[in-house]
Coordinates of C-alpha atoms in Angstrom, one line a residue:
Chain A
M1 CA 11.3 29.1 32.2
I2 CA 10.3 29.7 28.3
P3 CA 6.8 28.9 27.4
R4 CA 6.4 26.0 25.0
K5 CA 5.8 26.9 21.1
T6 CA 2.1 25.8 20.4
K7 CA 3.2 23.0 18.0
D8 CA 4.7 20.8 20.9
K9 CA 2.2 22.0 23.2
I10 CA -0.5 20.5 20.4
L11 CA 1.9 17.4 20.3
A12 CA 2.0 17.0 23.5
T13 CA -1.6 16.9 24.5
A14 CA -2.4 15.0 21.4
L15 CA 0.4 11.8 23.0
T16 CA -2.1 12.0 26.7
L17 CA -4.9 12.2 24.6
F18 CA -4.3 9.0 22.0
N19 CA -2.6 7.2 25.0
E20 CA -5.6 7.5 27.1
R21 CA -8.9 7.4 24.5
G22 CA -7.1 5.8 21.2
E23 CA -6.1 7.7 18.8
R24 CA -9.8 6.5 16.6
N25 CA -11.8 8.3 19.8
V26 CA -10.0 11.8 19.8
S27 CA -10.4 13.8 16.9
T28 CA -8.1 17.5 15.6
N29 CA -11.1 19.8 17.6
H30 CA -11.2 17.7 20.5
I31 CA -7.2 19.0 20.6
A32 CA -7.5 21.9 20.0
A33 CA -10.5 21.5 23.2
E34 CA -8.7 20.3 25.0
L35 CA -5.6 23.2 24.7
G36 CA -8.0 26.4 24.8
I37 CA -7.2 26.8 21.2
S38 CA -9.1 26.8 17.7
P39 CA -9.0 24.8 15.1
G40 CA -8.2 27.4 13.5
N41 CA -4.9 27.9 15.4
L42 CA -4.0 23.9 15.5
Y43 CA -4.3 23.1 11.4
Y44 CA -2.1 26.7 11.5
H45 CA 0.2 24.0 12.4
F46 CA -0.6 21.0 11.4
R47 CA -2.7 20.0 8.3
N48 CA -4.3 17.0 10.0
K49 CA -4.6 14.1 12.4
H50 CA -2.3 12.2 9.9
E51 CA 0.2 14.8 10.4
I52 CA 0.0 14.8 14.0
V53 CA 0.0 11.1 14.4
F54 CA 3.1 11.1 12.1
Q55 CA 4.9 13.8 13.7
L56 CA 4.6 12.3 17.6
F57 CA 6.4 8.9 15.8
Q58 CA 9.5 11.0 15.0
Q59 CA 9.5 11.7 18.4
Y60 CA 8.6 8.1 19.2
Q61 CA 11.5 7.1 16.8
A62 CA 14.4 9.5 17.6
E63 CA 13.7 8.7 21.3
V64 CA 14.1 5.4 20.4
R65 CA 17.6 5.5 18.1
G66 CA 18.5 7.6 21.4
F67 CA 19.3 4.8 23.2
M68 CA 19.3 2.1 21.3
T69 CA 23.1 2.4 20.2
L70 CA 26.3 0.2 21.9
P71 CA 28.8 2.2 24.6
A72 CA 31.1 4.0 22.5
G73 CA 35.2 2.8 23.3
R74 CA 34.4 0.3 26.0
D75 CA 32.6 -2.8 26.1
I76 CA 28.7 -2.8 27.5
T77 CA 27.9 -3.8 30.7
F78 CA 25.4 -5.5 32.9
E79 CA 24.4 -2.2 33.5
D80 CA 23.4 -0.7 29.9
K81 CA 21.6 -4.0 29.8
V82 CA 19.2 -2.8 32.7
R83 CA 19.1 0.6 30.8
Y84 CA 18.2 -0.9 27.6
L85 CA 15.3 -2.7 29.4
E86 CA 14.0 0.3 31.2
A87 CA 14.3 2.4 27.7
I88 CA 12.2 -0.6 26.1
L89 CA 9.8 -0.1 28.6
S90 CA 9.2 3.5 28.5
S91 CA 9.2 3.2 24.6
I92 CA 6.5 1.0 24.9
W93 CA 4.6 2.8 27.9
D94 CA 4.8 6.4 26.7
Y95 CA 3.4 5.7 23.0
R96 CA 0.6 3.0 23.8
F97 CA -1.7 4.0 21.4
L98 CA 1.2 3.5 18.3
H99 CA 1.6 0.3 19.8
R100 CA -1.7 -0.4 20.3
D101 CA -3.4 -0.1 16.9
L102 CA -0.5 0.3 14.8
Q103 CA -2.4 -1.1 11.6
H104 CA -5.1 0.9 11.9
L105 CA -2.9 3.7 11.9
L106 CA 0.2 2.6 8.9
Q107 CA -2.9 1.8 7.0
D108 CA -4.1 4.9 6.4
N109 CA -1.2 6.7 6.2
E110 CA 1.6 6.3 3.5
D111 CA 4.5 8.2 5.1
L112 CA 4.0 6.6 8.0
R113 CA 3.7 3.4 6.3
T114 CA 6.8 4.2 4.8
A115 CA 8.9 5.6 7.7
Y116 CA 7.9 3.1 9.6
R117 CA 8.9 0.4 7.8
A118 CA 12.8 1.9 7.8
F119 CA 12.5 2.2 11.2
T120 CA 12.0 -1.4 11.9
S121 CA 14.7 -2.4 10.1
R122 CA 17.0 0.0 11.5
T123 CA 15.7 -0.7 14.7
V124 CA 16.1 -4.5 14.5
E125 CA 19.9 -4.1 13.1
D126 CA 20.9 -2.2 15.9
G127 CA 18.9 -4.5 18.0
R128 CA 21.1 -7.1 16.6
R129 CA 24.4 -4.7 17.1
I130 CA 23.8 -4.8 20.9
L131 CA 23.1 -8.5 21.1
Q132 CA 26.4 -9.2 19.6
G133 CA 28.0 -6.7 21.7
L134 CA 26.5 -8.6 25.0
A135 CA 28.2 -12.1 23.1
R136 CA 31.3 -10.0 22.3
A137 CA 31.1 -8.7 26.2
G138 CA 31.0 -13.1 27.2
M139 CA 27.3 -12.4 28.5
L140 CA 25.6 -14.1 26.0
N141 CA 26.5 -17.4 24.4
A142 CA 24.4 -17.7 20.9
T143 CA 25.5 -17.9 17.2
A144 CA 24.7 -15.5 14.3
E145 CA 21.5 -17.4 13.7
Q146 CA 20.3 -18.0 17.2
I147 CA 21.3 -13.4 17.5
D148 CA 18.9 -13.5 14.1
A149 CA 16.2 -15.7 15.9
L150 CA 16.2 -14.0 19.0
I151 CA 16.4 -10.2 17.9
L152 CA 13.3 -11.0 15.8
N153 CA 11.6 -13.0 18.0
I154 CA 12.0 -9.3 21.0
W155 CA 11.4 -7.5 18.0
V156 CA 7.7 -8.8 17.6
L157 CA 6.9 -8.9 21.2
V158 CA 7.9 -5.5 22.1
I159 CA 5.7 -4.1 19.4
S160 CA 3.1 -6.5 20.0
W161 CA 2.4 -6.3 23.5
S162 CA -0.2 -3.2 24.0
S163 CA -2.1 -4.4 21.7
F164 CA -2.2 -8.1 23.3
L165 CA -3.2 -6.5 26.4
Q166 CA -5.7 -4.4 24.6
S167 CA -7.3 -7.9 22.8
V168 CA -7.5 -9.6 26.7
A169 CA -9.1 -6.5 28.4
L170 CA -12.9 -6.5 27.8
Q171 CA -13.3 -2.8 27.2
Y172 CA -11.2 -0.3 25.0
S173 CA -10.2 1.9 27.8
D174 CA -6.4 3.2 28.8
S175 CA -7.3 1.7 32.4
S176 CA -7.0 -2.0 31.1
V177 CA -3.2 -1.4 30.0
S178 CA -1.5 -0.6 33.4
R179 CA 2.0 0.2 33.6
D180 CA 2.7 -2.4 35.6
L181 CA 1.0 -5.0 32.7
V182 CA 3.6 -3.5 30.5
K183 CA 6.3 -4.1 32.7
R184 CA 5.6 -8.0 31.9
A185 CA 7.3 -7.4 28.9
I186 CA 10.5 -6.4 30.3
Y187 CA 9.9 -10.0 32.1
Q188 CA 9.4 -11.4 29.3
I189 CA 12.4 -10.6 26.8
I190 CA 14.2 -11.4 29.9
C191 CA 13.0 -15.3 29.3
L192 CA 13.6 -15.5 25.6
E193 CA 17.3 -14.1 26.7
E194 CA 18.0 -16.3 29.7
P195 CA 18.6 -19.6 27.7
Y196 CA 21.8 -17.9 26.6
V197 CA 23.1 -16.0 29.3
S198 CA 26.4 -16.5 30.2
E199 CA 26.5 -18.6 33.9
Q200 CA 27.7 -16.0 35.8
L201 CA 25.6 -13.2 34.9
K202 CA 22.5 -15.8 35.6
P203 CA 22.2 -14.8 39.4
L204 CA 21.8 -11.0 38.3
L205 CA 19.3 -12.1 35.8
A206 CA 17.3 -13.8 38.1
S207 CA 16.5 -10.5 40.5
L208 CA 15.9 -9.4 37.1
K209 CA 13.5 -11.2 36.0
R210 CA 12.0 -10.5 40.3
E211 CA 11.4 -7.0 39.9
Y212 CA 10.0 -6.9 36.7
L213 CA 7.6 -9.3 37.0
G214 CA 5.8 -7.5 39.6
D215 CA 3.5 -9.6 42.0
G216 CA 5.4 -12.7 41.4
V217 CA 3.3 -14.5 39.3
T218 CA 4.6 -16.1 36.5
D219 CA 0.6 -17.3 35.1
P220 CA 0.3 -16.2 32.1
L221 CA -3.8 -16.7 32.9
A222 CA -3.3 -15.0 36.2
L223 CA -2.6 -11.6 33.3
F224 CA -4.9 -12.1 31.6
A225 CA -7.3 -11.7 34.7
R226 CA -5.7 -8.1 35.6
A227 CA -5.7 -7.0 32.0
G228 CA -9.4 -6.8 32.5
Q229 CA -9.9 -6.4 36.2
D230 CA -10.6 -2.5 35.7
A231 CA -13.2 -3.1 33.1
V232 CA -16.6 -2.3 34.2
P233 CA -18.6 -5.3 33.1
V234 CA -20.0 -5.8 29.7
K235 CA -23.4 -5.8 29.4
S236 CA -25.5 -7.1 26.1
S237 CA -28.4 -6.6 27.2
A238 CA -29.7 -5.4 23.9
M239 CA -28.2 -8.4 22.5
P240 CA -29.2 -11.6 22.3
A241 CA -26.0 -14.0 23.3
P242 CA -24.0 -15.0 20.5
P243 CA -24.2 -18.6 20.0
E244 CA -21.0 -20.6 20.9
P245 CA -21.1 -24.7 20.2
T246 CA -17.4 -25.0 20.8
L247 CA -17.2 -23.4 23.7
R248 CA -16.2 -25.8 26.1
A249 CA -16.7 -24.9 30.2
E250 CA -14.2 -24.6 32.0
Chain B
M1 CA -22.8 -33.6 -4.0
I2 CA -25.0 -32.2 -1.9
P3 CA -25.1 -28.3 -2.6
R4 CA -23.6 -26.0 0.3
K5 CA -26.0 -23.5 2.4
T6 CA -26.4 -20.2 1.6
K7 CA -25.1 -19.6 4.8
D8 CA -22.3 -21.5 4.7
K9 CA -21.8 -20.1 0.9
I10 CA -21.6 -16.3 3.0
L11 CA -19.0 -17.1 5.4
A12 CA -16.9 -19.2 3.2
T13 CA -16.4 -16.1 0.2
A14 CA -16.3 -13.6 3.2
L15 CA -13.2 -15.2 4.4
T16 CA -12.0 -15.5 0.3
L17 CA -12.7 -12.0 0.3
F18 CA -11.7 -10.7 3.8
N19 CA -8.4 -12.8 3.3
E20 CA -7.6 -11.8 -0.3
R21 CA -9.0 -7.3 0.7
G22 CA -8.9 -7.1 4.8
E23 CA -11.9 -6.9 6.4
R24 CA -12.5 -2.9 6.7
N25 CA -12.2 -2.9 2.1
V26 CA -15.1 -5.4 1.7
S27 CA -18.6 -4.8 2.6
T28 CA -21.6 -7.0 2.7
N29 CA -22.7 -5.7 -0.5
H30 CA -19.5 -6.6 -2.0
I31 CA -20.0 -10.2 -0.4
A32 CA -23.6 -10.7 -2.0
A33 CA -22.1 -9.5 -5.8
E34 CA -19.2 -12.1 -5.1
L35 CA -22.0 -15.0 -4.4
G36 CA -24.5 -13.6 -7.3
I37 CA -26.9 -12.9 -4.6
S38 CA -29.1 -10.2 -3.5
P39 CA -28.3 -8.1 -0.5
G40 CA -31.6 -9.2 1.0
N41 CA -30.7 -12.7 0.6
L42 CA -27.5 -11.9 2.8
Y43 CA -29.3 -10.4 5.2
Y44 CA -31.6 -12.9 5.7
H45 CA -29.1 -14.8 7.0
F46 CA -26.6 -12.3 8.8
R47 CA -27.6 -9.3 10.6
N48 CA -24.9 -7.4 9.9
K49 CA -21.0 -7.8 8.6
H50 CA -20.6 -7.9 13.1
E51 CA -22.5 -11.4 13.2
I52 CA -20.7 -12.6 10.0
V53 CA -16.8 -11.7 11.5
F54 CA -18.3 -13.7 14.0
Q55 CA -19.4 -16.2 12.9
L56 CA -15.7 -17.0 11.1
F57 CA -14.0 -16.6 14.3
Q58 CA -16.1 -19.5 15.8
Q59 CA -15.0 -21.4 13.0
Y60 CA -11.5 -20.4 13.6
Q61 CA -12.0 -20.9 17.0
A62 CA -13.3 -24.6 17.0
E63 CA -10.3 -25.8 14.6
V64 CA -7.7 -24.3 16.9
R65 CA -10.4 -26.7 19.7
G66 CA -9.6 -29.2 17.0
F67 CA -6.2 -29.6 17.5
M68 CA -4.9 -28.2 20.5
T69 CA -5.7 -31.5 22.6
L70 CA -3.2 -33.9 23.8
P71 CA -3.3 -37.5 22.6
A72 CA -5.8 -39.5 24.7
G73 CA -3.9 -42.6 26.0
R74 CA -0.3 -42.7 25.1
D75 CA 2.5 -40.0 25.4
I76 CA 3.1 -36.9 23.3
T77 CA 5.8 -37.9 20.5
F78 CA 7.9 -35.4 18.3
E79 CA 5.5 -36.4 15.2
D80 CA 2.2 -35.0 17.1
K81 CA 4.7 -31.6 18.1
V82 CA 5.3 -31.6 14.1
R83 CA 1.4 -31.4 13.5
Y84 CA 0.8 -28.6 16.0
L85 CA 3.0 -26.5 14.3
E86 CA 1.8 -27.3 10.7
A87 CA -1.9 -26.9 12.1
I88 CA -1.2 -23.5 13.5
L89 CA 0.8 -22.2 10.7
S90 CA -2.9 -23.1 8.9
S91 CA -5.2 -21.3 11.4
I92 CA -2.3 -18.1 11.0
W93 CA -3.0 -18.3 7.1
D94 CA -6.4 -19.2 6.7
Y95 CA -7.3 -16.8 9.0
R96 CA -5.4 -13.9 8.4
F97 CA -8.3 -11.6 8.3
L98 CA -8.0 -11.7 12.0
H99 CA -4.6 -11.7 12.7
R100 CA -3.6 -8.6 10.6
D101 CA -6.4 -6.4 11.7
L102 CA -7.6 -7.8 15.1
Q103 CA -7.4 -4.7 17.6
H104 CA -9.7 -3.7 15.0
L105 CA -11.7 -6.3 14.8
L106 CA -12.6 -6.4 18.8
Q107 CA -12.9 -2.7 18.9
D108 CA -16.5 -2.6 17.6
N109 CA -17.2 -5.6 18.0
E110 CA -18.3 -6.4 22.0
D111 CA -19.4 -10.1 21.5
L112 CA -15.7 -10.8 19.8
R113 CA -14.3 -8.8 22.4
T114 CA -15.5 -11.4 25.2
A115 CA -15.3 -14.4 23.3
Y116 CA -11.7 -13.7 22.0
R117 CA -11.0 -13.2 25.7
A118 CA -11.9 -16.5 26.7
F119 CA -10.7 -18.3 23.5
T120 CA -6.7 -17.0 24.7
S121 CA -7.2 -18.1 27.8
R122 CA -8.4 -21.4 26.8
T123 CA -5.5 -21.8 24.3
V124 CA -2.8 -21.0 26.1
E125 CA -4.0 -23.1 29.0
D126 CA -3.9 -26.2 25.9
G127 CA -0.6 -25.2 24.4
R128 CA 0.7 -25.5 28.2
R129 CA -0.7 -28.4 28.8
I130 CA 0.9 -29.3 25.4
L131 CA 4.1 -28.5 26.5
Q132 CA 4.5 -29.8 29.8
G133 CA 3.7 -32.9 28.0
L134 CA 6.5 -33.0 26.2
A135 CA 8.3 -32.2 29.7
R136 CA 6.5 -35.4 31.0
A137 CA 7.8 -37.2 27.7
G138 CA 11.6 -36.3 28.4
M139 CA 11.3 -33.8 25.0
L140 CA 11.4 -30.5 26.7
N141 CA 13.6 -29.8 30.2
A142 CA 12.1 -26.6 31.3
T143 CA 10.8 -25.8 34.3
A144 CA 7.0 -24.7 34.9
E145 CA 7.7 -20.8 35.1
Q146 CA 9.9 -20.8 31.9
I147 CA 6.7 -23.3 30.6
D148 CA 4.8 -20.2 31.8
A149 CA 7.2 -17.8 30.1
L150 CA 7.6 -19.8 26.9
I151 CA 3.6 -19.8 25.6
L152 CA 3.0 -17.0 26.7
N153 CA 6.2 -15.9 24.1
I154 CA 5.0 -17.8 21.8
W155 CA 1.0 -17.0 21.8
V156 CA 1.8 -14.1 21.6
L157 CA 4.3 -14.8 18.3
V158 CA 1.3 -16.5 17.2
I159 CA -1.5 -14.1 16.8
S160 CA 1.1 -10.9 16.3
W161 CA 2.8 -12.3 13.3
S162 CA 0.7 -11.2 10.3
S163 CA -0.4 -8.0 11.9
F164 CA 3.8 -7.3 11.8
L165 CA 4.9 -8.8 8.4
Q166 CA 1.8 -6.1 7.5
S167 CA 4.0 -3.5 9.1
V168 CA 7.0 -3.9 7.2
A169 CA 5.1 -4.0 4.0
L170 CA 5.2 -1.2 1.9
Q171 CA 1.3 -1.3 0.7
Y172 CA -2.2 -3.2 2.8
S173 CA -2.4 -6.3 -0.2
D174 CA -2.4 -9.5 0.6
S175 CA 0.7 -10.5 -1.8
S176 CA 2.5 -8.6 0.8
V177 CA 1.5 -11.4 3.5
S178 CA 2.5 -14.9 1.8
R179 CA 2.4 -18.3 3.4
D180 CA 5.8 -18.5 2.7
L181 CA 6.3 -15.5 4.7
V182 CA 4.0 -16.9 7.5
K183 CA 6.0 -20.0 7.6
R184 CA 9.0 -18.3 9.3
A185 CA 6.5 -17.6 12.3
I186 CA 6.7 -21.8 12.6
Y187 CA 10.6 -21.2 11.9
Q188 CA 10.5 -18.4 15.2
I189 CA 8.4 -20.8 17.8
I190 CA 11.1 -23.8 17.1
C191 CA 13.5 -21.2 18.0
L192 CA 12.1 -20.9 21.2
E193 CA 11.8 -23.8 22.3
E194 CA 14.4 -25.2 20.7
P195 CA 16.7 -24.3 24.2
Y196 CA 15.4 -25.9 26.2
V197 CA 14.4 -29.5 23.9
S198 CA 16.7 -32.2 24.8
E199 CA 20.0 -33.5 23.0
Q200 CA 18.4 -36.6 21.8
L201 CA 15.6 -34.6 19.8
K202 CA 18.2 -30.8 18.9
P203 CA 19.1 -33.2 15.1
L204 CA 15.3 -33.5 14.5
L205 CA 14.6 -30.1 15.3
A206 CA 17.8 -28.8 13.4
S207 CA 15.8 -30.3 10.0
L208 CA 13.0 -28.9 11.4
K209 CA 14.2 -25.5 11.4
R210 CA 15.7 -25.4 7.8
E211 CA 12.1 -26.7 6.3
Y212 CA 10.8 -23.9 7.4
L213 CA 12.5 -21.3 7.0
G214 CA 12.4 -21.6 3.3
D215 CA 14.8 -19.7 1.7
G216 CA 17.6 -20.5 4.1
V217 CA 18.3 -17.2 5.4
T218 CA 18.0 -16.5 9.0
D219 CA 18.0 -12.1 8.6
P220 CA 15.1 -10.6 9.4
L221 CA 16.3 -7.7 7.3
A222 CA 16.1 -10.2 4.8
L223 CA 12.4 -11.3 5.9
F224 CA 11.9 -7.6 5.6
A225 CA 12.8 -7.2 1.9
R226 CA 10.7 -10.3 1.1
A227 CA 7.6 -8.9 2.8
G228 CA 7.8 -5.2 0.8
Q229 CA 9.1 -6.9 -2.8
D230 CA 5.4 -8.1 -4.1
A231 CA 4.6 -3.8 -3.2
V232 CA 4.1 -1.2 -5.8
P233 CA 6.8 1.5 -5.0
V234 CA 4.9 4.0 -3.0
K235 CA 4.2 7.2 -5.2
S236 CA 3.9 10.4 -2.8
S237 CA 3.6 12.6 -6.0
A238 CA 0.6 14.7 -3.8
M239 CA 2.4 15.4 -1.4
P240 CA 5.8 17.0 -0.4
A241 CA 8.1 14.6 1.5
P242 CA 7.5 14.5 5.5
P243 CA 10.5 15.7 7.4
E244 CA 13.4 13.1 8.5
P245 CA 15.3 15.1 10.8
T246 CA 15.8 11.6 12.9
L247 CA 17.0 9.7 10.3
R248 CA 20.2 9.0 9.7
A249 CA 22.1 8.1 6.1
E250 CA 22.3 3.9 6.6

């Protein structure tokens, strides 16, 4: 087995730490220490944390572009559709630090901002082609206008899901955004597409929905409760309780 | 006319500055200077910026709770539905600093995190009741399960739209997120609901869609272009162009 290059190891370690602790809470020194290398060695490979984040984004982008393609020389099938959903789930989960705190990453990183914008256009375009492929194959009954709205709603859902989960977690910890909770995003995408799916496909879609729903509970309020369940109760003894005049009792 | 209290003026000025420049870029000193008061006077009313943000969130919350109610003693009408959409648009626009950078605000503010979580549960619950009301009034044909998925998709869209727009803007400036671009969020909500809307209502919905679409272009790529059009071209002469091995030519 060929040992991985130091540069790749730095990226892999940074990705793990960013995902676990949040990018803001991880310095280049933390990454070097975790790998058992000197900060100087890390700086030999990356000028700064921005460059590490940018390279991780490039990996993420390459991954997404790899799977967001129509099958060559044949019609798209339901099995393809399932593969897309699985690949989307993995991309959200594997790079959750990007999704959870994108605004922060973009604000301070001009290279990333420019690249991200191009990536968005490209991915939405690819996604639309896939939906059009599904329509051509008779699986989706939707007008061009409906496909435009659908792909945009799917895109906003995909990029926002992790940060939405984080917003209902009580603590900023990785444990509050589990892979199981990310699966619900795929369920929500299936629900977005369902009204347009052909009658023939509806039974297949129903079983797919059950698979991604996990515990079988559709209630969003139950999801919020789960997003907070791993969190340590919030202590605020050091601060007086904030005034909440508009909070009505449940 | 009764002069407004200093406390209210501070909140109003902070809201304007936060929306225009982003909360991160506005200090309590900026707010005091804009009002022509001393920092000491500001600190007499608010311990710190967190407290100002928290009070602005309470205002936003009160506003949302004010309009997210079913009409008392009568069925919900299409005119009510239009009013909800307009109110949602105003709440996104008037408090865009909250929506654009929520993760940042929540991470550092435990009081806000706890309150926001309760607010989310409450608002999604209220939204679901409104959709159920529309179903009871014969305007929406959707199962309980479909309503659960629909309200969650609407919620994620509403809270994510401003930050999504910011992610495709080239610059972090207020001008890149105009009220006109926020209107598209309402169009997207209507598209989410459309498949479930009764046949009778479909013509009304079609004209509502046109109203919120603005320029009449459904193409998401055109939207991205508009989100960036006000931005100054990105200059990166100080930095070498980043490697983009995975970028394919369009």
